[in-house]
Amino acid sequence: MRRRSARTKTEARNLLDNLRREHADGLLTEAVNFTVTDAVDDWLAYGLVGRADSTKENRRTMVETHIKPFLGARKLQELTAEEVDKWLADRANVLSTSTLQRVRSLLSQVISRAQARDKVKRNVVLLCACPTGLGGRPSKALTMAQAESLLGAAMRFRTPAIRAYVVVSLLTGARTEEMRALTWANVDLTGTPEGDPPVLPSIRVWRSVRATGDMKTRLSRRTLAMPKRCVDVLTAQCTAQAKARERAGTQWEDKDLVFSTRTGGELAAGNVRRAFRLIAKEAGLEPGEWTPRELRHSFVSLLSDSGVPIEQISRLVGHKGTAVTEMIYRHQITPVMVEGATAMDGLFPTEREA
């Protein structure tokens, strides 16, 4: 039996009216003691079915760090929008805006599941706007000199798979999750030079490391011609991997991965980051300021600086259109609008040209 206390008759009547409304709405009476922690635990146990283990662990870490310690003990039915606003404002002092948005979204998902199971009447998170958090680490791009230095350091790195990973990432602009999922079946090291027209060596970027193997977007599935440096480094990686297969013997995991561990397994993202920072340090860069994702940013920047049109860059990186490329890589794109100047030169030539 649910018991409530009140200081006045008016408060008691209001509480009684609320209980009657909840009963009329079909709200389960036992949900009165259902806390935010209970809702989070239920969501973690049953709301992430079908998601990758890495995704589940990421979501668990985020809710355990940013939701439970602050709101976990609160009864879900009594959680107010004002409390959520205060919680968001507090988290905005320590989280970037994008991370804060993800955390707010997770709490909303948790409460939506509880709402669908009659544990609470409404999702108060939907009443709360997400404040601006701390500025995230701005993405950077290598200059031409830095890129050459990094390529040289990569070629001296002791692990052939990482060596090839860095070179191909920088010179094709493929995403990190696309690179780690690349298989030899989708690599053409020779092309068809005698064809009409000739076909260059290429990689088919058709998979990612997501649990389903799906690409980020439909247009992310693309085939990229490779420059000579990529062909050379992948040929060397193929030879090195064949030797590693012989050494591993029965321990070899036959996954056909281009960039693999010594036993053919998948490269972990953390291991790639650590190896990349060693290469960055060898190249004279500050290792803590660079990550593998900047290779893709650098690809865009170097092409833009060399005069490649934004339309071509957008297709190469697998974007839906130029607006997406300009939004994501706005600091890397060099906008040069020459049409107006060319037209005006024709209309108003200099005195020497007239």
PDB file of C-alpha atoms in Angstrom, residues 47-172:
ATOM      1  CA  GLY A  47      17.724  -1.607 -23.828  1.00  0.00           C
ATOM      2  CA  LEU A  48      20.940  -2.250 -25.731  1.00  0.00           C
ATOM      3  CA  VAL A  49      20.145  -5.630 -27.235  1.00  0.00           C
ATOM      4  CA  GLY A  50      21.905  -6.130 -30.547  1.00  0.00           C
ATOM      5  CA  ARG A  51      24.488  -3.415 -29.957  1.00  0.00           C
ATOM      6  CA  ALA A  52      28.201  -4.154 -30.135  1.00  0.00           C
ATOM      7  CA  ASP A  53      29.994  -5.014 -26.885  1.00  0.00           C
ATOM      8  CA  SER A  54      32.176  -1.924 -27.264  1.00  0.00           C
ATOM      9  CA  THR A  55      29.044   0.239 -27.573  1.00  0.00           C
ATOM     10  CA  LYS A  56      27.508  -1.349 -24.471  1.00  0.00           C
ATOM     11  CA  GLU A  57      30.683  -0.745 -22.482  1.00  0.00           C
ATOM     12  CA  ASN A  58      30.871   2.855 -23.673  1.00  0.00           C
ATOM     13  CA  ARG A  59      27.256   3.524 -22.650  1.00  0.00           C
ATOM     14  CA  ARG A  60      27.795   1.832 -19.300  1.00  0.00           C
ATOM     15  CA  THR A  61      30.833   3.976 -18.574  1.00  0.00           C
ATOM     16  CA  MET A  62      28.990   7.174 -19.465  1.00  0.00           C
ATOM     17  CA  VAL A  63      25.929   6.513 -17.302  1.00  0.00           C
ATOM     18  CA  GLU A  64      28.015   5.185 -14.404  1.00  0.00           C
ATOM     19  CA  THR A  65      30.184   8.304 -14.527  1.00  0.00           C
ATOM     20  CA  HIS A  66      27.761  11.097 -15.336  1.00  0.00           C
ATOM     21  CA  ILE A  67      24.224  10.000 -14.381  1.00  0.00           C
ATOM     22  CA  LYS A  68      24.180   7.598 -11.444  1.00  0.00           C
ATOM     23  CA  PRO A  69      26.397   9.586  -9.054  1.00  0.00           C
ATOM     24  CA  PHE A  70      24.271  12.710  -9.445  1.00  0.00           C
ATOM     25  CA  LEU A  71      20.699  11.546 -10.088  1.00  0.00           C
ATOM     26  CA  GLY A  72      20.781   7.842  -9.320  1.00  0.00           C
ATOM     27  CA  ALA A  73      19.175   7.958  -5.862  1.00  0.00           C
ATOM     28  CA  ARG A  74      16.293  10.169  -7.014  1.00  0.00           C
ATOM     29  CA  LYS A  75      12.891   8.505  -7.364  1.00  0.00           C
ATOM     30  CA  LEU A  76      12.071   8.589 -11.047  1.00  0.00           C
ATOM     31  CA  GLN A  77       8.463   9.734 -10.545  1.00  0.00           C
ATOM     32  CA  GLU A  78       9.678  12.687  -8.481  1.00  0.00           C
ATOM     33  CA  LEU A  79      12.489  13.784 -10.817  1.00  0.00           C
ATOM     34  CA  THR A  80      11.777  17.306 -12.022  1.00  0.00           C
ATOM     35  CA  ALA A  81      12.863  19.287 -15.042  1.00  0.00           C
ATOM     36  CA  GLU A  82      14.502  21.782 -12.685  1.00  0.00           C
ATOM     37  CA  GLU A  83      16.701  19.022 -11.260  1.00  0.00           C
ATOM     38  CA  VAL A  84      17.684  17.886 -14.734  1.00  0.00           C
ATOM     39  CA  ASP A  85      18.489  21.489 -15.707  1.00  0.00           C
ATOM     40  CA  LYS A  86      20.715  21.824 -12.642  1.00  0.00           C
ATOM     41  CA  TRP A  87      22.418  18.512 -13.407  1.00  0.00           C
ATOM     42  CA  LEU A  88      23.085  19.546 -17.009  1.00  0.00           C
ATOM     43  CA  ALA A  89      24.466  22.911 -15.900  1.00  0.00           C
ATOM     44  CA  ASP A  90      26.815  21.161 -13.489  1.00  0.00           C
ATOM     45  CA  ARG A  91      28.034  18.686 -16.125  1.00  0.00           C
ATOM     46  CA  ALA A  92      28.553  21.571 -18.574  1.00  0.00           C
ATOM     47  CA  ASN A  93      31.468  22.684 -16.397  1.00  0.00           C
ATOM     48  CA  VAL A  94      33.410  19.476 -17.050  1.00  0.00           C
ATOM     49  CA  LEU A  95      32.143  18.074 -20.371  1.00  0.00           C
ATOM     50  CA  SER A  96      32.419  19.250 -23.946  1.00  0.00           C
ATOM     51  CA  THR A  97      29.190  20.259 -25.649  1.00  0.00           C
ATOM     52  CA  SER A  98      29.103  17.119 -27.818  1.00  0.00           C
ATOM     53  CA  THR A  99      29.678  14.811 -24.813  1.00  0.00           C
ATOM     54  CA  LEU A 100      27.065  16.680 -22.796  1.00  0.00           C
ATOM     55  CA  GLN A 101      24.566  16.184 -25.623  1.00  0.00           C
ATOM     56  CA  ARG A 102      25.286  12.443 -25.652  1.00  0.00           C
ATOM     57  CA  VAL A 103      24.858  12.153 -21.874  1.00  0.00           C
ATOM     58  CA  ARG A 104      21.542  14.048 -22.005  1.00  0.00           C
ATOM     59  CA  SER A 105      20.421  11.740 -24.828  1.00  0.00           C
ATOM     60  CA  LEU A 106      21.304   8.660 -22.756  1.00  0.00           C
ATOM     61  CA  LEU A 107      19.225   9.862 -19.797  1.00  0.00           C
ATOM     62  CA  SER A 108      16.343  10.573 -22.162  1.00  0.00           C
ATOM     63  CA  GLN A 109      16.589   7.028 -23.571  1.00  0.00           C
ATOM     64  CA  VAL A 110      16.627   5.592 -20.057  1.00  0.00           C
ATOM     65  CA  ILE A 111      13.493   7.497 -19.034  1.00  0.00           C
ATOM     66  CA  SER A 112      11.702   6.790 -22.319  1.00  0.00           C
ATOM     67  CA  ARG A 113      12.099   3.051 -21.684  1.00  0.00           C
ATOM     68  CA  ALA A 114      10.782   3.465 -18.132  1.00  0.00           C
ATOM     69  CA  GLN A 115       7.884   5.554 -19.450  1.00  0.00           C
ATOM     70  CA  ALA A 116       6.949   2.817 -21.935  1.00  0.00           C
ATOM     71  CA  ARG A 117       6.747   0.413 -18.983  1.00  0.00           C
ATOM     72  CA  ASP A 118       4.506   2.649 -16.863  1.00  0.00           C
ATOM     73  CA  LYS A 119       7.234   3.507 -14.368  1.00  0.00           C
ATOM     74  CA  VAL A 120       6.854   7.247 -14.942  1.00  0.00           C
ATOM     75  CA  LYS A 121       4.273   9.433 -16.668  1.00  0.00           C
ATOM     76  CA  ARG A 122       6.508  11.706 -18.722  1.00  0.00           C
ATOM     77  CA  ASN A 123      10.076  12.166 -19.809  1.00  0.00           C
ATOM     78  CA  VAL A 124      11.223  15.373 -18.110  1.00  0.00           C
ATOM     79  CA  VAL A 125      14.502  15.413 -20.061  1.00  0.00           C
ATOM     80  CA  LEU A 126      12.523  16.437 -23.142  1.00  0.00           C
ATOM     81  CA  LEU A 127      11.626  19.661 -21.320  1.00  0.00           C
ATOM     82  CA  CYS A 128      15.271  20.580 -20.793  1.00  0.00           C
ATOM     83  CA  ALA A 129      17.546  22.199 -23.340  1.00  0.00           C
ATOM     84  CA  CYS A 130      21.169  21.163 -23.477  1.00  0.00           C
ATOM     85  CA  PRO A 131      23.509  23.968 -22.375  1.00  0.00           C
ATOM     86  CA  THR A 132      26.847  24.724 -23.987  1.00  0.00           C
ATOM     87  CA  GLY A 133      29.691  22.762 -22.462  1.00  0.00           C
ATOM     88  CA  LEU A 134      33.416  23.147 -22.686  1.00  0.00           C
ATOM     89  CA  GLY A 135      35.017  23.592 -26.072  1.00  0.00           C
ATOM     90  CA  GLY A 136      36.175  20.289 -27.524  1.00  0.00           C
ATOM     91  CA  ARG A 137      39.679  19.694 -28.762  1.00  0.00           C
ATOM     92  CA  PRO A 138      39.807  21.383 -32.154  1.00  0.00           C
ATOM     93  CA  SER A 139      40.778  19.166 -35.044  1.00  0.00           C
ATOM     94  CA  LYS A 140      43.987  19.948 -36.847  1.00  0.00           C
ATOM     95  CA  ALA A 141      45.595  19.177 -40.164  1.00  0.00           C
ATOM     96  CA  LEU A 142      49.189  18.507 -41.069  1.00  0.00           C
ATOM     97  CA  THR A 143      51.057  20.967 -43.221  1.00  0.00           C
ATOM     98  CA  MET A 144      52.844  19.626 -46.273  1.00  0.00           C
ATOM     99  CA  ALA A 145      56.164  19.593 -44.403  1.00  0.00           C
ATOM    100  CA  GLN A 146      54.617  17.851 -41.394  1.00  0.00           C
ATOM    101  CA  ALA A 147      52.939  15.290 -43.653  1.00  0.00           C
ATOM    102  CA  GLU A 148      56.237  14.440 -45.344  1.00  0.00           C
ATOM    103  CA  SER A 149      57.918  14.118 -41.962  1.00  0.00           C
ATOM    104  CA  LEU A 150      55.131  11.876 -40.672  1.00  0.00           C
ATOM    105  CA  LEU A 151      55.292   9.636 -43.751  1.00  0.00           C
ATOM    106  CA  GLY A 152      59.042   9.294 -43.265  1.00  0.00           C
ATOM    107  CA  ALA A 153      58.611   8.392 -39.592  1.00  0.00           C
ATOM    108  CA  ALA A 154      55.881   5.886 -40.476  1.00  0.00           C
ATOM    109  CA  MET A 155      58.166   4.142 -42.965  1.00  0.00           C
ATOM    110  CA  ARG A 156      60.757   3.718 -40.201  1.00  0.00           C
ATOM    111  CA  PHE A 157      58.251   2.292 -37.721  1.00  0.00           C
ATOM    112  CA  ARG A 158      58.949  -1.280 -36.654  1.00  0.00           C
ATOM    113  CA  THR A 159      55.445  -2.710 -37.195  1.00  0.00           C
ATOM    114  CA  PRO A 160      54.553  -3.171 -40.891  1.00  0.00           C
ATOM    115  CA  ALA A 161      50.778  -3.087 -40.280  1.00  0.00           C
ATOM    116  CA  ILE A 162      50.916   0.278 -38.496  1.00  0.00           C
ATOM    117  CA  ARG A 163      53.387   1.575 -41.065  1.00  0.00           C
ATOM    118  CA  ALA A 164      50.943   0.789 -43.877  1.00  0.00           C
ATOM    119  CA  TYR A 165      47.952   1.990 -41.854  1.00  0.00           C
ATOM    120  CA  VAL A 166      49.352   5.508 -41.429  1.00  0.00           C
ATOM    121  CA  VAL A 167      50.485   5.880 -45.049  1.00  0.00           C
ATOM    122  CA  VAL A 168      47.225   4.638 -46.580  1.00  0.00           C
ATOM    123  CA  SER A 169      45.085   6.658 -44.136  1.00  0.00           C
ATOM    124  CA  LEU A 170      46.861   9.906 -44.952  1.00  0.00           C
ATOM    125  CA  LEU A 171      46.982   9.384 -48.717  1.00  0.00           C
ATOM    126  CA  THR A 172      43.404   8.112 -49.237  1.00  0.00           C
TER     127      THR A 172
END
